[in-house]
Amino acid sequence: AQSVTQPDIHITVSEGASLELRCNYSYGATPYLFWYVQSPGQGLQLLLKYFSGDTLVQGIKGFEAEFKRSQSSFNLRKPSVHWSDAAEYFCAVGAGTGTASKLTFGTGTRLQVTL
Amino acid sequence: GAGVSQSPRYKVAKRGQDVALRCDPISGHVSLFWYQQALGQGPEFLTYFQNEAQLDKSGLPSDRFFAERPEGSVSTLKIQRTQQEDSAVYLCASRERGLNTEAFFGQGTRLTVV
């Protein structure tokens, strides 16, 4: 069975500083990986996804993530954080790319941004 | 509609009461998923529909949980005889047909059982 680990429950960064959120996955086949963001009282918004090809993927809001198969990781990065980035971030792995593919989520990392 | 719509946004139920949570997916999306998100946790899969067929209900925690999508569009998640451990946010997501498609999530229904 697939699983996702987000080691950092809570991270605080200063506005303008760089950010890296860690994600490790466990899956027996080719993983399909996602990062979602959830603001308070809101649903999940997709930041980026990796299905195949280039291991460095670009997403919305200036985020990027790098798939490293040897480390079973898919860390999320942003060069300069904005106060509006404060939210909960979830890494997820899908069992496939088809419409039936369900997602397994990590427990999330709460990002706090100080001004 | 423009996105996945869920109602009600908030529901308070007394223990033992039955509840029904509604999901309106994006028009034309064939796949519909329900997830349960407990406080401080990531969402966990409950069940999956392709059109009106419920193809996977492996995540439903007990036989008190029941989901349907009779006409292949709107879906209802029903919880009978609610218990305190059912308190969570229930998220609905839909996807269009095809590979590499994105799942769009609704804002969720926050259920509190008192």
PDB file of C-alpha atoms in Angstrom:
ATOM      1  CA  ALA A   1       0.000   0.000   0.000  1.00  0.00           C
ATOM      2  CA  GLN A   2       1.155   3.496  -0.704  1.00  0.00           C
ATOM      3  CA  SER A   3       1.969   6.017   2.009  1.00  0.00           C
ATOM      4  CA  VAL A   4       3.219   9.579   2.333  1.00  0.00           C
ATOM      5  CA  THR A   5       5.292  11.107   5.100  1.00  0.00           C
ATOM      6  CA  GLN A   6       5.591  14.807   5.747  1.00  0.00           C
ATOM      7  CA  PRO A   7       8.143  15.048   8.553  1.00  0.00           C
ATOM      8  CA  ASP A   8       7.526  18.676   9.415  1.00  0.00           C
ATOM      9  CA  ILE A   9       4.228  19.397  11.146  1.00  0.00           C
ATOM     10  CA  HIS A  10       4.796  23.136  11.398  1.00  0.00           C
ATOM     11  CA  ILE A  11       7.272  25.478   9.706  1.00  0.00           C
ATOM     12  CA  THR A  12       7.755  29.214  10.219  1.00  0.00           C
ATOM     13  CA  VAL A  13       9.610  31.366   7.697  1.00  0.00           C
ATOM     14  CA  SER A  14      10.056  35.072   7.231  1.00  0.00           C
ATOM     15  CA  GLU A  15       8.457  36.772   4.274  1.00  0.00           C
ATOM     16  CA  GLY A  16      10.931  36.859   1.416  1.00  0.00           C
ATOM     17  CA  ALA A  17      12.863  33.846   2.661  1.00  0.00           C
ATOM     18  CA  SER A  18      13.106  30.611   0.730  1.00  0.00           C
ATOM     19  CA  LEU A  19      10.982  27.599   1.576  1.00  0.00           C
ATOM     20  CA  GLU A  20      11.334  23.838   1.304  1.00  0.00           C
ATOM     21  CA  LEU A  21       8.655  21.428   2.486  1.00  0.00           C
ATOM     22  CA  ARG A  22       9.642  17.797   2.663  1.00  0.00           C
ATOM     23  CA  CYS A  23       7.693  14.836   1.359  1.00  0.00           C
ATOM     24  CA  ASN A  24       8.667  11.171   1.259  1.00  0.00           C
ATOM     25  CA  TYR A  25       6.511   8.517  -0.317  1.00  0.00           C
ATOM     26  CA  SER A  26       6.275   4.765  -0.380  1.00  0.00           C
ATOM     27  CA  TYR A  27       4.858   3.129  -3.481  1.00  0.00           C
ATOM     28  CA  GLY A  28       5.785  -0.023  -5.336  1.00  0.00           C
ATOM     29  CA  ALA A  29       5.388   1.253  -8.866  1.00  0.00           C
ATOM     30  CA  THR A  30       5.832   4.548 -10.649  1.00  0.00           C
ATOM     31  CA  PRO A  31       4.372   7.170  -8.324  1.00  0.00           C
ATOM     32  CA  TYR A  32       2.115   9.975  -9.396  1.00  0.00           C
ATOM     33  CA  LEU A  33       2.775  12.830  -6.998  1.00  0.00           C
ATOM     34  CA  PHE A  34       0.914  15.965  -6.062  1.00  0.00           C
ATOM     35  CA  TRP A  35       1.144  18.972  -3.797  1.00  0.00           C
ATOM     36  CA  TYR A  36      -2.049  20.644  -2.588  1.00  0.00           C
ATOM     37  CA  VAL A  37      -2.592  23.754  -0.499  1.00  0.00           C
ATOM     38  CA  GLN A  38      -5.482  24.292   1.891  1.00  0.00           C
ATOM     39  CA  SER A  39      -6.335  27.638   3.395  1.00  0.00           C
ATOM     40  CA  PRO A  40      -8.556  27.758   6.510  1.00  0.00           C
ATOM     41  CA  GLY A  41     -12.124  26.775   5.690  1.00  0.00           C
ATOM     42  CA  GLN A  42     -11.260  26.054   2.090  1.00  0.00           C
ATOM     43  CA  GLY A  43     -10.934  22.967  -0.018  1.00  0.00           C
ATOM     44  CA  LEU A  44      -7.739  21.695  -1.549  1.00  0.00           C
ATOM     45  CA  GLN A  45      -6.104  23.527  -4.429  1.00  0.00           C
ATOM     46  CA  LEU A  46      -3.611  21.746  -6.648  1.00  0.00           C
ATOM     47  CA  LEU A  47      -0.206  23.452  -6.727  1.00  0.00           C
ATOM     48  CA  LEU A  48       1.573  21.011  -9.026  1.00  0.00           C
ATOM     49  CA  LYS A  49       1.769  17.404 -10.103  1.00  0.00           C
ATOM     50  CA  TYR A  50       4.315  14.922 -11.382  1.00  0.00           C
ATOM     51  CA  PHE A  51       3.314  12.131 -13.707  1.00  0.00           C
ATOM     52  CA  SER A  52       6.423  11.531 -15.818  1.00  0.00           C
ATOM     53  CA  GLY A  53       9.191  13.286 -17.703  1.00  0.00           C
ATOM     54  CA  ASP A  54      11.183  16.159 -16.295  1.00  0.00           C
ATOM     55  CA  THR A  55      11.715  15.574 -12.581  1.00  0.00           C
ATOM     56  CA  LEU A  56      11.562  19.295 -11.803  1.00  0.00           C
ATOM     57  CA  VAL A  57       7.986  20.465 -12.110  1.00  0.00           C
ATOM     58  CA  GLN A  58       6.692  23.997 -12.009  1.00  0.00           C
ATOM     59  CA  GLY A  59       3.396  24.878 -10.431  1.00  0.00           C
ATOM     60  CA  ILE A  60       1.217  27.830  -9.656  1.00  0.00           C
ATOM     61  CA  LYS A  61       2.066  30.714  -7.344  1.00  0.00           C
ATOM     62  CA  GLY A  62       5.808  30.330  -8.001  1.00  0.00           C
ATOM     63  CA  PHE A  63       6.107  26.855  -6.449  1.00  0.00           C
ATOM     64  CA  GLU A  64       8.219  24.034  -7.829  1.00  0.00           C
ATOM     65  CA  ALA A  65       8.955  20.479  -6.754  1.00  0.00           C
ATOM     66  CA  GLU A  66      11.625  17.950  -7.597  1.00  0.00           C
ATOM     67  CA  PHE A  67      11.028  14.221  -7.881  1.00  0.00           C
ATOM     68  CA  LYS A  68      13.970  12.163  -6.669  1.00  0.00           C
ATOM     69  CA  ARG A  69      13.349   8.484  -7.165  1.00  0.00           C
ATOM     70  CA  SER A  70      16.530   7.411  -5.327  1.00  0.00           C
ATOM     71  CA  GLN A  71      15.364   9.238  -2.207  1.00  0.00           C
ATOM     72  CA  SER A  72      11.635   8.574  -2.634  1.00  0.00           C
ATOM     73  CA  SER A  73      11.113  12.283  -2.198  1.00  0.00           C
ATOM     74  CA  PHE A  74       9.067  15.041  -3.775  1.00  0.00           C
ATOM     75  CA  ASN A  75       9.996  18.219  -1.920  1.00  0.00           C
ATOM     76  CA  LEU A  76       8.195  21.485  -2.536  1.00  0.00           C
ATOM     77  CA  ARG A  77      10.180  24.698  -2.885  1.00  0.00           C
ATOM     78  CA  LYS A  78       9.626  28.404  -3.326  1.00  0.00           C
ATOM     79  CA  PRO A  79      12.474  30.915  -3.633  1.00  0.00           C
ATOM     80  CA  SER A  80      10.695  33.792  -1.887  1.00  0.00           C
ATOM     81  CA  VAL A  81       7.694  33.305   0.358  1.00  0.00           C
ATOM     82  CA  HIS A  82       4.809  35.789   0.509  1.00  0.00           C
ATOM     83  CA  TRP A  83       2.598  36.338   3.548  1.00  0.00           C
ATOM     84  CA  SER A  84      -0.334  34.967   1.540  1.00  0.00           C
ATOM     85  CA  ASP A  85       1.414  31.590   1.315  1.00  0.00           C
ATOM     86  CA  ALA A  86       0.546  30.859   4.943  1.00  0.00           C
ATOM     87  CA  ALA A  87      -1.618  27.732   4.776  1.00  0.00           C
ATOM     88  CA  GLU A  88      -1.565  23.948   5.169  1.00  0.00           C
ATOM     89  CA  TYR A  89       0.326  22.005   2.522  1.00  0.00           C
ATOM     90  CA  PHE A  90      -0.372  18.394   1.660  1.00  0.00           C
ATOM     91  CA  CYS A  91       1.705  15.993  -0.392  1.00  0.00           C
ATOM     92  CA  ALA A  92      -0.170  13.109  -2.019  1.00  0.00           C
ATOM     93  CA  VAL A  93       0.532  10.043  -4.115  1.00  0.00           C
ATOM     94  CA  GLY A  94      -1.846   8.537  -6.640  1.00  0.00           C
ATOM     95  CA  ALA A  95      -1.982   4.930  -7.714  1.00  0.00           C
ATOM     96  CA  GLY A  96      -2.312   5.859 -11.363  1.00  0.00           C
ATOM     97  CA  THR A  97      -3.165   8.601 -13.777  1.00  0.00           C
ATOM     98  CA  GLY A  98      -6.577   7.411 -14.742  1.00  0.00           C
ATOM     99  CA  THR A  99      -9.836   8.839 -13.552  1.00  0.00           C
ATOM    100  CA  ALA A 100     -10.161   6.097 -10.927  1.00  0.00           C
ATOM    101  CA  SER A 101      -6.936   6.980  -9.200  1.00  0.00           C
ATOM    102  CA  LYS A 102      -7.505   7.746  -5.550  1.00  0.00           C
ATOM    103  CA  LEU A 103      -5.055   9.824  -3.565  1.00  0.00           C
ATOM    104  CA  THR A 104      -3.163   9.005  -0.384  1.00  0.00           C
ATOM    105  CA  PHE A 105      -2.249  12.146   1.539  1.00  0.00           C
ATOM    106  CA  GLY A 106       0.365  12.979   4.112  1.00  0.00           C
ATOM    107  CA  THR A 107      -0.599  14.567   7.397  1.00  0.00           C
ATOM    108  CA  GLY A 108       0.285  18.028   6.155  1.00  0.00           C
ATOM    109  CA  THR A 109       2.702  20.829   7.009  1.00  0.00           C
ATOM    110  CA  ARG A 110       1.363  24.072   8.393  1.00  0.00           C
ATOM    111  CA  LEU A 111       3.298  27.063   7.083  1.00  0.00           C
ATOM    112  CA  GLN A 112       3.397  30.252   9.081  1.00  0.00           C
ATOM    113  CA  VAL A 113       4.907  33.386   7.511  1.00  0.00           C
ATOM    114  CA  THR A 114       6.237  36.175   9.690  1.00  0.00           C
ATOM    115  CA  LEU A 115       6.434  39.728   8.416  1.00  0.00           C
TER     116      LEU A 115
ATOM    117  CA  GLY B   1     -21.171  25.225 -12.104  1.00  0.00           C
ATOM    118  CA  ALA B   2     -17.724  26.726 -11.858  1.00  0.00           C
ATOM    119  CA  GLY B   3     -16.462  24.288  -9.265  1.00  0.00           C
ATOM    120  CA  VAL B   4     -17.358  21.451  -6.942  1.00  0.00           C
ATOM    121  CA  SER B   5     -20.097  22.553  -4.575  1.00  0.00           C
ATOM    122  CA  GLN B   6     -20.819  20.924  -1.223  1.00  0.00           C
ATOM    123  CA  SER B   7     -23.684  21.504   1.154  1.00  0.00           C
ATOM    124  CA  PRO B   8     -24.180  22.189   3.919  1.00  0.00           C
ATOM    125  CA  ARG B   9     -20.874  23.846   4.747  1.00  0.00           C
ATOM    126  CA  TYR B  10     -21.384  23.157   8.434  1.00  0.00           C
ATOM    127  CA  LYS B  11     -23.498  20.557  10.177  1.00  0.00           C
ATOM    128  CA  VAL B  12     -23.963  19.940  13.872  1.00  0.00           C
ATOM    129  CA  ALA B  13     -25.602  16.631  14.707  1.00  0.00           C
ATOM    130  CA  LYS B  14     -26.553  15.061  17.979  1.00  0.00           C
ATOM    131  CA  ARG B  15     -25.058  11.656  18.579  1.00  0.00           C
ATOM    132  CA  GLY B  16     -27.313   9.033  17.062  1.00  0.00           C
ATOM    133  CA  GLN B  17     -28.779  11.350  14.452  1.00  0.00           C
ATOM    134  CA  ASP B  18     -28.621  10.572  10.724  1.00  0.00           C
ATOM    135  CA  VAL B  19     -27.010  13.115   8.378  1.00  0.00           C
ATOM    136  CA  ALA B  20     -26.810  13.574   4.611  1.00  0.00           C
ATOM    137  CA  LEU B  21     -24.046  15.499   2.907  1.00  0.00           C
ATOM    138  CA  ARG B  22     -24.396  16.637  -0.689  1.00  0.00           C
ATOM    139  CA  CYS B  23     -21.835  17.061  -3.447  1.00  0.00           C
ATOM    140  CA  ASP B  24     -22.415  18.747  -6.817  1.00  0.00           C
ATOM    141  CA  PRO B  25     -19.431  17.905  -9.025  1.00  0.00           C
ATOM    142  CA  ILE B  26     -18.242  19.895 -11.986  1.00  0.00           C
ATOM    143  CA  SER B  27     -20.592  19.281 -14.886  1.00  0.00           C
ATOM    144  CA  GLY B  28     -19.435  16.434 -17.096  1.00  0.00           C
ATOM    145  CA  HIS B  29     -16.952  14.984 -14.635  1.00  0.00           C
ATOM    146  CA  VAL B  30     -17.314  11.215 -14.606  1.00  0.00           C
ATOM    147  CA  SER B  31     -15.279  10.483 -11.486  1.00  0.00           C
ATOM    148  CA  LEU B  32     -16.356  11.489  -7.996  1.00  0.00           C
ATOM    149  CA  PHE B  33     -14.493  10.846  -4.747  1.00  0.00           C
ATOM    150  CA  TRP B  34     -15.349  11.327  -1.083  1.00  0.00           C
ATOM    151  CA  TYR B  35     -12.613  11.917   1.489  1.00  0.00           C
ATOM    152  CA  GLN B  36     -12.736  12.329   5.262  1.00  0.00           C
ATOM    153  CA  GLN B  37     -10.369  14.785   6.928  1.00  0.00           C
ATOM    154  CA  ALA B  38     -10.083  14.570  10.696  1.00  0.00           C
ATOM    155  CA  LEU B  39      -8.739  17.531  12.627  1.00  0.00           C
ATOM    156  CA  GLY B  40      -5.009  17.917  12.086  1.00  0.00           C
ATOM    157  CA  GLN B  41      -4.849  15.101   9.548  1.00  0.00           C
ATOM    158  CA  GLY B  42      -4.686  14.729   5.810  1.00  0.00           C
ATOM    159  CA  PRO B  43      -7.743  13.646   3.848  1.00  0.00           C
ATOM    160  CA  GLU B  44      -8.435   9.919   3.749  1.00  0.00           C
ATOM    161  CA  PHE B  45     -10.221   8.166   0.911  1.00  0.00           C
ATOM    162  CA  LEU B  46     -13.742   6.945   1.553  1.00  0.00           C
ATOM    163  CA  THR B  47     -15.315   5.956  -1.734  1.00  0.00           C
ATOM    164  CA  TYR B  48     -15.221   6.419  -5.520  1.00  0.00           C
ATOM    165  CA  PHE B  49     -17.883   6.620  -8.240  1.00  0.00           C
ATOM    166  CA  GLN B  50     -17.529   6.406 -11.982  1.00  0.00           C
ATOM    167  CA  ASN B  51     -20.743   7.884 -13.294  1.00  0.00           C
ATOM    168  CA  GLU B  52     -23.453   6.199 -11.213  1.00  0.00           C
ATOM    169  CA  ALA B  53     -21.415   3.103 -10.366  1.00  0.00           C
ATOM    170  CA  GLN B  54     -19.740   2.900  -6.983  1.00  0.00           C
ATOM    171  CA  LEU B  55     -16.534   1.106  -7.910  1.00  0.00           C
ATOM    172  CA  ASP B  56     -14.583   1.404  -4.690  1.00  0.00           C
ATOM    173  CA  LYS B  57     -15.934   1.743  -1.175  1.00  0.00           C
ATOM    174  CA  SER B  58     -12.954   0.302   0.607  1.00  0.00           C
ATOM    175  CA  GLY B  59     -12.425   3.419   2.711  1.00  0.00           C
ATOM    176  CA  LEU B  60     -15.863   3.591   4.308  1.00  0.00           C
ATOM    177  CA  PRO B  61     -15.185   3.104   8.026  1.00  0.00           C
ATOM    178  CA  SER B  62     -18.346   1.213   8.900  1.00  0.00           C
ATOM    179  CA  ASP B  63     -21.703   0.118   7.556  1.00  0.00           C
ATOM    180  CA  ARG B  64     -23.162   3.311   9.002  1.00  0.00           C
ATOM    181  CA  PHE B  65     -21.632   5.136   6.042  1.00  0.00           C
ATOM    182  CA  PHE B  66     -23.441   4.973   2.729  1.00  0.00           C
ATOM    183  CA  ALA B  67     -22.913   6.906  -0.507  1.00  0.00           C
ATOM    184  CA  GLU B  68     -24.899   7.142  -3.700  1.00  0.00           C
ATOM    185  CA  ARG B  69     -24.815   8.884  -7.056  1.00  0.00           C
ATOM    186  CA  PRO B  70     -28.005   7.663  -8.726  1.00  0.00           C
ATOM    187  CA  GLU B  71     -27.896   9.728 -11.927  1.00  0.00           C
ATOM    188  CA  GLY B  72     -24.165  10.037 -12.295  1.00  0.00           C
ATOM    189  CA  SER B  73     -23.972  13.663 -11.192  1.00  0.00           C
ATOM    190  CA  VAL B  74     -24.942  14.752  -7.668  1.00  0.00           C
ATOM    191  CA  SER B  75     -23.738  12.484  -4.873  1.00  0.00           C
ATOM    192  CA  THR B  76     -24.900  12.110  -1.299  1.00  0.00           C
ATOM    193  CA  LEU B  77     -22.902  10.727   1.596  1.00  0.00           C
ATOM    194  CA  LYS B  78     -25.141   9.495   4.377  1.00  0.00           C
ATOM    195  CA  ILE B  79     -24.031   8.694   7.885  1.00  0.00           C
ATOM    196  CA  GLN B  80     -26.458   6.836  10.099  1.00  0.00           C
ATOM    197  CA  ARG B  81     -26.481   6.945  13.899  1.00  0.00           C
ATOM    198  CA  THR B  82     -23.642   9.447  14.031  1.00  0.00           C
ATOM    199  CA  GLN B  83     -20.947   9.065  16.655  1.00  0.00           C
ATOM    200  CA  GLN B  84     -18.417  11.544  17.988  1.00  0.00           C
ATOM    201  CA  GLU B  85     -15.599   9.960  16.006  1.00  0.00           C
ATOM    202  CA  ASP B  86     -17.465  10.868  12.805  1.00  0.00           C
ATOM    203  CA  SER B  87     -16.674  14.532  13.458  1.00  0.00           C
ATOM    204  CA  ALA B  88     -14.507  15.642  10.536  1.00  0.00           C
ATOM    205  CA  VAL B  89     -14.501  17.603   7.318  1.00  0.00           C
ATOM    206  CA  TYR B  90     -15.924  15.618   4.429  1.00  0.00           C
ATOM    207  CA  LEU B  91     -14.423  16.563   1.080  1.00  0.00           C
ATOM    208  CA  CYS B  92     -15.751  15.758  -2.347  1.00  0.00           C
ATOM    209  CA  ALA B  93     -13.639  15.791  -5.508  1.00  0.00           C
ATOM    210  CA  SER B  94     -14.389  15.236  -9.172  1.00  0.00           C
ATOM    211  CA  ARG B  95     -12.296  14.497 -12.256  1.00  0.00           C
ATOM    212  CA  GLU B  96     -13.051  14.510 -15.941  1.00  0.00           C
ATOM    213  CA  ARG B  97     -12.477  11.520 -18.152  1.00  0.00           C
ATOM    214  CA  GLY B  98      -8.949  10.855 -19.368  1.00  0.00           C
ATOM    215  CA  LEU B  99      -5.420  10.377 -18.145  1.00  0.00           C
ATOM    216  CA  ASN B 100      -3.401  12.916 -16.212  1.00  0.00           C
ATOM    217  CA  THR B 101      -6.463  14.864 -15.214  1.00  0.00           C
ATOM    218  CA  GLU B 102      -6.711  16.914 -12.080  1.00  0.00           C
ATOM    219  CA  ALA B 103      -9.038  16.233  -9.168  1.00  0.00           C
ATOM    220  CA  PHE B 104     -10.968  19.359  -8.186  1.00  0.00           C
ATOM    221  CA  PHE B 105     -12.033  19.564  -4.547  1.00  0.00           C
ATOM    222  CA  GLY B 106     -15.010  21.219  -2.977  1.00  0.00           C
ATOM    223  CA  GLN B 107     -14.769  23.331   0.167  1.00  0.00           C
ATOM    224  CA  GLY B 108     -16.010  20.480   2.293  1.00  0.00           C
ATOM    225  CA  THR B 109     -18.680  19.959   4.918  1.00  0.00           C
ATOM    226  CA  ARG B 110     -17.561  20.260   8.525  1.00  0.00           C
ATOM    227  CA  LEU B 111     -19.533  17.776  10.598  1.00  0.00           C
ATOM    228  CA  THR B 112     -19.544  18.113  14.365  1.00  0.00           C
ATOM    229  CA  VAL B 113     -21.241  15.402  16.400  1.00  0.00           C
ATOM    230  CA  VAL B 114     -22.175  16.465  19.917  1.00  0.00           C
TER     231      VAL B 114
END
